[in-house]
Amino acid sequence: MHTPLHSRARFRALLSASCCAALGAALLAGAGTATATAGPAEDPSAGPAGSKVVGYFTDWGIYDRQYYVKNIETSGSADKLTHINYAFGNVTDGKCALGDSWADTDKPFTAEQSVDGVADTADQPLSGNFNQLRKLKKLHPGLKVLWSFGGWTWSGGFGEAAKDPAAFAQSCYDLVENSKWADVFDGIDIDWEYPNACGLTCDTSGREGFRDVLAALRAKFGKRELITAAITADATSGGKIDAADYGGAARYVNWYNPMTYDYFGAWDATGPTAPHSPLTSYPGIPKEGYDTAATIAKLRGLGIPSSKLLLGIGFYGRGWTGVTQAKPGGTATGPAAGTYEAGNEDYKVLRTTCPPTGTVGGTAYAKCGSDWWSYDTPKTIKGKMKYKDAQGLGGTFFWELSGDTSDGELIKSIN
């Protein structure tokens, strides 16, 4: 089976083993059926245009990976981040729900594991990652945290949510603004993979479903709270971007995170080998429209302002084995071995086990033995930052924090 763009199928498995402004205004002004608060206020903490740095933190990272909120601080990443997306809350029965209550609110962290070196106690009202995020925010008052819902595994619930967007929005508001942790979160991130298209399951919410859900969320959360969405990067004609009204929904979000990675990978077991996050197309690319520049151009063509689009980077590589050709386009026999998932490995591992042997389409690739990997490096990220600035994009986001080195090598290259 061909795994779609941005396959985050690794989630739960880890726990068990611009076009012209006039066109944009016209497109956006007529969009939306809800009598919603028209749009978000600007985030006063965001800083100058293009300066957002948004990193995903995964709740399950505290288990096998032993990546804690504390590591965001000790790596120096907290000083570089403007926003953290906490992944993931569940979407079930048409409502927002806790994803992993033990990790989120209950797990007691030792002094060694804690952000401030103070151990959790049995009688405190809130433990888990939420309490650790609270401590991190105290050290970094300008840092914002959004609670991300859905993801690859739990996007199937959005279809039900789209049947009654107002009820869904109310459930999300009640959960995010729960008095036990309301101070932890500054908004909500919707990671619907994919509206009116297929991801782990297929969605038939209709072209307006995504727009209506975002409109309802904005109406409920109001102008001051942040609302963002991770969206497909499929820029092919008739592809996933065309399946939903991303242009119409843009008026309700502070920004979009187009998932400009996982374009190619070993779900195509025999290849051809190709970089999973190319910045631009290149001669021999297996599929046109599967590159960052094509994605950004397509979204801008819908009238979405550049300032509402962030550049996506993967802090991991995708790889094949049984490869004899060093350059892209070679055949393979299957996915290369990975620590947690076949065909996937963290940058912090690959930088030493399979260092780059070439670049293509603005990203790096590596041939070591019969394995072939592609991933971004500090050098290729700097190239992508030049593109981000030239396009006037709102900033950068990445998946995800634990893939970086212990001293934050990749996030430092973003800044």
Short mmCIF file of C-alpha atoms in Angstrom, two decimals:
data_model
loop_
_atom_site.label_atom_id
_atom_site.label_comp_id
_atom_site.label_asym_id
_atom_site.label_seq_id
_atom_site.Cartn_x
_atom_site.Cartn_y
_atom_site.Cartn_z
CA MET A 1 0.00 0.00 0.00
CA HIS A 2 1.25 3.48 -0.81
CA THR A 3 1.61 5.42 2.40
CA PRO A 4 0.26 8.98 1.97
CA LEU A 5 2.22 12.16 2.54
CA HIS A 6 3.45 12.62 6.10
CA SER A 7 2.91 9.08 7.33
CA ARG A 8 2.87 9.37 11.10
CA ALA A 9 1.81 5.74 11.37
CA ARG A 10 4.71 5.32 13.77
CA PHE A 11 2.69 6.97 16.56
CA ARG A 12 0.95 4.30 18.52
CA ALA A 13 3.17 1.48 17.31
CA LEU A 14 5.92 3.06 19.37
CA LEU A 15 3.96 2.52 22.54
CA SER A 16 3.60 -1.22 22.00
CA ALA A 17 6.81 -2.58 20.75
CA SER A 18 0.91 33.46 -3.41
CA CYS A 19 -1.19 34.41 -5.97
CA CYS A 20 -2.32 38.08 -6.11
CA ALA A 21 -3.86 39.64 -3.02
CA ALA A 22 -7.07 40.58 -4.83
CA LEU A 23 -7.72 36.98 -5.80
CA GLY A 24 -6.97 35.90 -2.23
CA ALA A 25 -9.37 38.44 -0.78
CA ALA A 26 -12.11 37.38 -3.16
CA LEU A 27 -11.64 33.72 -2.39
CA LEU A 28 -11.50 34.20 1.34
CA ALA A 29 -14.26 36.78 1.70
CA GLY A 30 -16.93 34.47 0.33
CA ALA A 31 -15.80 31.39 2.18
CA GLY A 32 -17.47 29.88 5.19
CA THR A 33 -21.05 29.31 6.19
CA ALA A 34 -20.66 29.83 9.92
CA THR A 35 -21.41 33.17 11.50
CA ALA A 36 -17.98 33.01 13.06
CA THR A 37 -15.66 35.52 14.53
CA ALA A 38 -14.27 36.58 11.18
CA GLY A 39 -10.65 35.76 11.83
CA PRO A 40 -7.83 35.61 14.31
CA ALA A 41 -6.02 38.49 15.86
CA GLU A 42 -2.30 38.61 15.24
CA ASP A 43 -0.27 36.74 17.81
CA PRO A 44 1.51 39.54 19.71
CA SER A 45 4.30 37.15 20.72
CA ALA A 46 5.10 36.06 17.18
CA GLY A 47 7.80 38.64 16.49
CA PRO A 48 8.73 39.77 12.98
CA ALA A 49 7.31 38.03 9.92
CA GLY A 50 9.00 34.76 9.16
CA SER A 51 10.30 34.24 12.67
CA LYS A 52 7.95 31.54 13.96
CA VAL A 53 9.71 28.31 14.95
CA VAL A 54 7.19 25.60 15.83
CA GLY A 55 8.27 22.19 17.06
CA TYR A 56 6.14 19.13 17.70
CA PHE A 57 6.56 17.32 21.00
CA THR A 58 5.13 13.79 21.11
CA ASP A 59 3.50 12.45 24.27
CA TRP A 60 4.85 8.94 23.61
CA GLY A 61 8.42 10.21 23.38
CA ILE A 62 8.70 9.91 27.16
CA TYR A 63 8.57 6.10 26.91
CA ASP A 64 11.10 4.26 24.71
CA ARG A 65 12.77 7.44 23.51
CA GLN A 66 13.04 8.91 27.00
CA TYR A 67 12.68 12.37 25.53
CA TYR A 68 11.14 14.60 28.18
CA VAL A 69 9.99 18.21 28.24
CA LYS A 70 13.21 18.77 30.20
CA ASN A 71 15.20 17.89 27.06
CA ILE A 72 13.68 20.86 25.27
CA GLU A 73 15.42 23.00 27.88
CA THR A 74 18.75 21.16 28.20
CA SER A 75 19.24 20.97 24.41
CA GLY A 76 18.88 24.74 24.10
CA SER A 77 15.81 24.25 21.90
CA ALA A 78 13.49 26.18 24.23
CA ASP A 79 15.46 29.34 23.54
CA LYS A 80 14.96 28.85 19.79
CA LEU A 81 11.27 27.89 19.78
CA THR A 82 8.37 30.32 19.57
CA HIS A 83 5.70 27.60 19.78
CA ILE A 84 5.37 23.94 20.77
CA ASN A 85 2.67 21.70 19.32
CA TYR A 86 1.84 18.98 21.83
CA ALA A 87 0.90 15.78 19.98
CA PHE A 88 -1.62 14.31 20.16
CA GLY A 89 -5.08 14.68 21.54
CA ASN A 90 -7.60 12.15 20.26
CA VAL A 91 -10.72 12.82 18.19
CA THR A 92 -13.44 10.33 19.04
CA ASP A 93 -17.25 10.32 18.99
CA GLY A 94 -17.12 13.74 17.35
CA LYS A 95 -15.24 15.26 20.27
CA CYS A 96 -11.75 16.23 21.41
CA ALA A 97 -10.36 13.87 24.04
CA LEU A 98 -7.17 13.18 25.95
CA GLY A 99 -4.70 11.10 23.98
CA ASP A 100 -2.72 9.42 26.74
CA SER A 101 -3.86 10.52 30.20
CA TRP A 102 -0.88 8.91 31.92
CA ALA A 103 1.63 10.83 29.80
CA ASP A 104 -0.49 13.98 29.62
CA THR A 105 -1.60 14.59 33.20
CA ASP A 106 -0.72 11.72 35.54
CA LYS A 107 2.85 10.46 35.22
CA PRO A 108 5.04 11.62 38.11
CA PHE A 109 8.45 12.78 36.94
CA THR A 110 11.54 12.40 39.09
CA ALA A 111 13.76 15.34 39.97
CA GLU A 112 16.22 14.17 37.32
CA GLN A 113 13.49 14.07 34.66
CA SER A 114 11.86 17.37 35.65
CA VAL A 115 12.34 20.73 33.94
CA ASP A 116 13.20 22.50 37.21
CA GLY A 117 14.84 19.62 39.05
CA VAL A 118 11.90 19.23 41.44
CA ALA A 119 10.22 15.84 41.65
CA ASP A 120 6.46 15.47 41.37
CA THR A 121 4.57 14.55 44.54
CA ALA A 122 1.51 12.37 45.01
CA ASP A 123 -0.70 15.20 46.26
CA GLN A 124 -0.12 17.78 43.52
CA PRO A 125 -3.18 18.54 41.34
CA LEU A 126 -1.43 18.07 37.98
CA SER A 127 1.51 15.92 36.89
CA GLY A 128 2.54 14.49 33.53
CA ASN A 129 3.76 16.40 30.50
CA PHE A 130 1.24 19.21 31.04
CA ASN A 131 2.84 20.14 34.35
CA GLN A 132 6.30 19.96 32.79
CA LEU A 133 5.17 22.27 29.97
CA ARG A 134 3.87 24.68 32.62
CA LYS A 135 7.32 24.68 34.24
CA LEU A 136 9.00 25.24 30.86
CA LYS A 137 6.76 28.22 30.15
CA LYS A 138 7.71 29.76 33.49
CA LEU A 139 11.34 29.69 32.35
CA HIS A 140 10.36 31.07 28.91
CA PRO A 141 7.38 33.44 29.34
CA GLY A 142 7.17 34.16 25.61
CA LEU A 143 6.86 30.50 24.63
CA LYS A 144 3.42 29.41 23.42
CA VAL A 145 2.00 25.86 23.54
CA LEU A 146 -0.75 24.50 21.30
CA TRP A 147 -2.52 21.19 21.81
CA SER A 148 -2.54 19.26 18.55
CA PHE A 149 -5.42 16.88 17.83
CA GLY A 150 -5.66 14.02 15.36
CA GLY A 151 -2.53 12.93 13.57
CA TRP A 152 -2.19 9.91 11.32
CA THR A 153 -3.67 7.45 13.81
CA TRP A 154 -6.60 9.48 15.11
CA SER A 155 -7.77 11.49 12.09
CA GLY A 156 -10.60 9.03 11.49
CA GLY A 157 -12.58 10.85 14.17
CA PHE A 158 -12.78 14.11 12.23
CA GLY A 159 -15.48 12.78 9.91
CA GLU A 160 -17.88 12.50 12.82
CA ALA A 161 -16.74 15.89 14.14
CA ALA A 162 -17.57 17.50 10.79
CA LYS A 163 -21.23 16.43 11.13
CA ASP A 164 -21.66 18.88 14.03
CA PRO A 165 -18.78 21.37 13.97
CA ALA A 166 -20.21 23.51 16.77
CA ALA A 167 -20.46 20.56 19.15
CA PHE A 168 -16.93 19.50 18.24
CA ALA A 169 -15.61 23.00 18.84
CA GLN A 170 -17.36 23.14 22.21
CA SER A 171 -15.78 19.84 23.26
CA CYS A 172 -12.33 21.03 22.24
CA TYR A 173 -12.77 24.33 24.07
CA ASP A 174 -13.93 22.58 27.22
CA LEU A 175 -10.92 20.26 27.14
CA VAL A 176 -8.22 22.76 26.22
CA GLU A 177 -9.57 25.34 28.69
CA ASN A 178 -9.99 22.86 31.55
CA SER A 179 -9.15 24.78 34.73
CA LYS A 180 -6.51 22.20 35.71
CA TRP A 181 -4.31 23.11 32.73
CA ALA A 182 -5.84 26.12 30.92
CA ASP A 183 -2.69 28.14 31.61
CA VAL A 184 -0.57 25.56 29.77
CA PHE A 185 -2.20 26.02 26.36
CA ASP A 186 -2.44 29.06 24.10
CA GLY A 187 -4.57 27.47 21.41
CA ILE A 188 -5.28 24.39 19.33
CA ASP A 189 -3.69 22.73 16.30
CA ILE A 190 -5.79 20.52 14.01
CA ASP A 191 -3.92 17.69 12.30
CA TRP A 192 -6.59 16.17 10.04
CA GLU A 193 -5.09 13.61 7.68
CA TYR A 194 -6.91 14.18 5.36
CA PRO A 195 -10.16 16.14 4.88
CA ASN A 196 -12.38 14.63 2.18
CA ALA A 197 -9.49 12.33 1.18
CA CYS A 198 -7.72 9.20 2.37
CA GLY A 199 -5.11 8.74 5.07
CA LEU A 200 -5.14 5.79 7.46
CA THR A 201 -8.87 5.76 6.67
CA CYS A 202 -10.89 7.58 4.01
CA ASP A 203 -12.94 10.65 4.86
CA THR A 204 -16.13 11.74 3.09
CA SER A 205 -16.88 14.94 5.00
CA GLY A 206 -17.17 16.88 1.74
CA ARG A 207 -15.13 19.76 0.41
CA GLU A 208 -16.57 22.21 2.98
CA GLY A 209 -16.07 19.98 6.04
CA PHE A 210 -12.61 21.21 6.93
CA ARG A 211 -13.60 24.86 6.46
CA ASP A 212 -16.72 24.47 8.61
CA VAL A 213 -14.79 22.80 11.43
CA LEU A 214 -12.17 25.56 11.47
CA ALA A 215 -14.89 28.23 11.36
CA ALA A 216 -16.62 26.66 14.36
CA LEU A 217 -13.37 26.49 16.29
CA ARG A 218 -12.65 30.15 15.63
CA ALA A 219 -16.19 31.11 16.68
CA LYS A 220 -15.77 29.24 19.95
CA PHE A 221 -12.15 30.10 20.82
CA GLY A 222 -12.44 33.73 19.73
CA LYS A 223 -9.86 35.98 18.19
CA ARG A 224 -7.17 35.84 20.84
CA GLU A 225 -6.51 32.09 20.96
CA LEU A 226 -4.23 30.53 18.37
CA ILE A 227 -5.78 28.12 15.86
CA THR A 228 -3.47 26.37 13.41
CA ALA A 229 -3.66 23.30 11.20
CA ALA A 230 -1.20 20.81 9.79
CA ILE A 231 -2.25 20.18 6.20
CA THR A 232 -1.40 18.00 3.24
CA ALA A 233 1.47 18.88 0.93
CA ASP A 234 0.05 17.00 -2.10
CA ALA A 235 0.20 19.61 -4.86
CA THR A 236 -0.71 17.25 -7.72
CA SER A 237 -3.68 18.06 -9.93
CA GLY A 238 -6.75 16.55 -8.28
CA GLY A 239 -4.69 15.66 -5.22
CA LYS A 240 -5.38 16.15 -1.54
CA ILE A 241 -5.08 19.96 -1.57
CA ASP A 242 -7.88 20.04 -4.16
CA ALA A 243 -10.11 17.82 -2.01
CA ALA A 244 -10.89 20.43 0.65
CA ASP A 245 -11.44 24.18 0.86
CA TYR A 246 -8.07 25.16 2.31
CA GLY A 247 -8.38 28.62 0.78
CA GLY A 248 -11.72 29.25 2.44
CA ALA A 249 -10.58 27.89 5.79
CA ALA A 250 -7.47 30.07 5.82
CA ARG A 251 -9.39 33.06 7.18
CA TYR A 252 -9.96 31.19 10.44
CA VAL A 253 -6.40 30.05 11.16
CA ASN A 254 -3.38 31.96 12.40
CA TRP A 255 -1.28 29.79 10.10
CA TYR A 256 -1.02 26.47 8.28
CA ASN A 257 1.71 23.87 8.65
CA PRO A 258 1.96 22.23 5.19
CA MET A 259 3.64 18.87 5.83
CA THR A 260 6.37 19.24 3.23
CA TYR A 261 8.04 15.92 4.03
CA ASP A 262 7.24 12.24 3.48
CA TYR A 263 6.73 12.87 -0.21
CA PHE A 264 8.62 9.64 -0.92
CA GLY A 265 9.57 6.65 1.18
CA ALA A 266 9.90 2.88 1.44
CA TRP A 267 6.15 2.30 1.39
CA ASP A 268 7.17 2.04 -2.28
CA ALA A 269 9.34 -0.89 -1.27
CA THR A 270 11.21 -1.36 -4.56
CA GLY A 271 11.85 2.36 -5.05
CA PRO A 272 12.76 4.37 -6.94
CA THR A 273 14.82 5.99 -4.21
CA ALA A 274 13.97 9.67 -3.76
CA PRO A 275 14.40 12.27 -1.03
CA HIS A 276 11.42 12.46 1.28
CA SER A 277 11.55 16.25 1.68
CA PRO A 278 12.83 17.90 -1.52
CA LEU A 279 12.71 21.68 -1.56
CA THR A 280 12.43 21.76 -5.36
CA SER A 281 11.81 19.36 -8.19
CA TYR A 282 14.80 17.82 -9.97
CA PRO A 283 15.38 15.76 -13.12
CA GLY A 284 14.04 12.27 -12.52
CA ILE A 285 11.80 13.05 -9.55
CA PRO A 286 9.27 10.17 -9.38
CA LYS A 287 6.21 12.41 -9.16
CA GLU A 288 5.79 16.05 -10.12
CA GLY A 289 4.04 18.15 -7.48
CA TYR A 290 5.83 16.30 -4.71
CA ASP A 291 8.19 19.02 -3.55
CA THR A 292 8.03 21.94 -1.13
CA ALA A 293 8.11 24.71 -3.73
CA ALA A 294 5.21 23.12 -5.62
CA THR A 295 3.20 22.82 -2.40
CA ILE A 296 3.76 26.45 -1.39
CA ALA A 297 2.97 27.69 -4.91
CA LYS A 298 -0.28 25.70 -4.98
CA LEU A 299 -1.42 27.02 -1.60
CA ARG A 300 -0.53 30.61 -2.48
CA GLY A 301 -2.48 30.14 -5.69
CA LEU A 302 -5.58 29.55 -3.55
CA GLY A 303 -5.15 33.06 -2.15
CA ILE A 304 -3.58 31.95 1.13
CA PRO A 305 -1.16 34.66 2.28
CA SER A 306 2.49 33.64 2.46
CA SER A 307 2.57 34.85 6.06
CA LYS A 308 0.05 32.11 6.94
CA LEU A 309 2.25 29.33 5.54
CA LEU A 310 5.12 27.79 7.49
CA LEU A 311 7.90 25.71 5.95
CA GLY A 312 7.89 22.10 7.16
CA ILE A 313 11.07 20.16 7.96
CA GLY A 314 11.51 16.57 9.12
CA PHE A 315 14.05 15.89 11.85
CA TYR A 316 14.39 12.31 10.55
CA GLY A 317 15.26 10.38 7.42
CA ARG A 318 13.46 7.91 5.16
CA GLY A 319 15.42 5.00 3.77
CA TRP A 320 15.56 1.85 1.67
CA THR A 321 17.83 -1.20 1.66
CA GLY A 322 19.02 -3.42 -1.18
CA VAL A 323 20.13 -0.34 -3.09
CA THR A 324 23.14 -0.44 -5.43
CA GLN A 325 22.91 3.05 -6.97
CA ALA A 326 24.27 6.00 -4.99
CA LYS A 327 22.27 8.67 -6.80
CA PRO A 328 18.47 8.95 -6.45
CA GLY A 329 16.32 6.82 -8.72
CA GLY A 330 17.74 3.43 -7.79
CA THR A 331 15.84 0.24 -7.11
CA ALA A 332 15.50 -1.29 -3.64
CA THR A 333 14.31 -4.45 -1.92
CA GLY A 334 12.48 -2.83 1.00
CA PRO A 335 12.75 -0.39 3.89
CA ALA A 336 16.06 0.09 5.67
CA ALA A 337 16.22 -0.94 9.32
CA GLY A 338 15.27 1.80 11.80
CA THR A 339 15.36 2.02 15.58
CA TYR A 340 11.59 2.33 16.02
CA GLU A 341 10.19 1.86 12.53
CA ALA A 342 11.51 0.27 9.35
CA GLY A 343 12.40 2.90 6.78
CA ASN A 344 12.59 5.70 9.35
CA GLU A 345 15.43 6.96 11.52
CA ASP A 346 16.21 10.07 13.57
CA TYR A 347 18.65 12.66 12.27
CA LYS A 348 20.71 12.32 15.44
CA VAL A 349 21.41 8.69 14.48
CA LEU A 350 21.85 9.08 10.72
CA ARG A 351 24.34 11.95 10.99
CA THR A 352 26.94 9.43 12.20
CA THR A 353 25.71 6.02 10.96
CA CYS A 354 25.05 7.13 7.37
CA PRO A 355 26.48 10.62 6.69
CA PRO A 356 25.45 12.47 3.51
CA THR A 357 27.04 11.51 0.20
CA GLY A 358 25.17 14.00 -2.00
CA THR A 359 22.40 16.54 -2.35
CA VAL A 360 19.41 16.73 -4.69
CA GLY A 361 16.42 19.06 -4.82
CA GLY A 362 17.79 21.09 -1.92
CA THR A 363 18.07 18.21 0.54
CA ALA A 364 20.64 15.53 1.37
CA TYR A 365 20.90 11.82 0.64
CA ALA A 366 23.28 9.15 1.86
CA LYS A 367 24.43 5.75 0.57
CA CYS A 368 26.04 3.46 3.14
CA GLY A 369 26.42 -0.21 2.32
CA SER A 370 23.18 -1.24 0.64
CA ASP A 371 21.14 1.35 2.55
CA TRP A 372 20.01 4.65 1.02
CA TRP A 373 18.66 7.45 3.19
CA SER A 374 17.48 11.03 2.65
CA TYR A 375 17.27 13.68 5.33
CA ASP A 376 17.90 17.34 6.04
CA THR A 377 21.14 18.57 7.57
CA PRO A 378 22.13 21.96 9.04
CA LYS A 379 23.45 22.92 5.60
CA THR A 380 20.29 21.99 3.67
CA ILE A 381 18.09 23.60 6.34
CA LYS A 382 19.97 26.87 5.84
CA GLY A 383 19.14 26.61 2.14
CA LYS A 384 15.49 26.07 2.98
CA MET A 385 15.57 29.11 5.27
CA LYS A 386 16.75 31.24 2.35
CA TYR A 387 13.76 29.96 0.37
CA LYS A 388 11.43 30.67 3.33
CA ASP A 389 12.68 34.26 3.55
CA ALA A 390 12.52 34.83 -0.21
CA GLN A 391 8.90 33.61 -0.26
CA GLY A 392 7.90 35.67 2.77
CA LEU A 393 6.65 32.64 4.66
CA GLY A 394 5.53 32.98 8.26
CA GLY A 395 8.20 30.75 9.70
CA THR A 396 9.24 27.13 10.10
CA PHE A 397 7.83 24.08 11.83
CA PHE A 398 9.27 20.61 12.26
CA TRP A 399 8.44 17.04 13.16
CA GLU A 400 9.67 16.44 15.81
CA LEU A 401 11.89 17.53 18.71
CA SER A 402 13.33 14.16 19.75
CA GLY A 403 14.95 13.60 16.34
CA ASP A 404 17.46 16.39 16.92
CA THR A 405 20.83 16.03 18.64
CA SER A 406 21.16 16.52 22.39
CA ASP A 407 22.53 20.02 21.74
CA GLY A 408 19.84 21.02 19.20
CA GLU A 409 21.95 21.01 16.05
CA LEU A 410 19.04 21.19 13.62
CA ILE A 411 16.92 23.76 15.43
CA LYS A 412 19.96 26.04 15.71
CA SER A 413 20.34 25.90 11.93
CA ILE A 414 16.74 27.13 11.59
CA ASN A 415 17.60 30.24 13.57
#
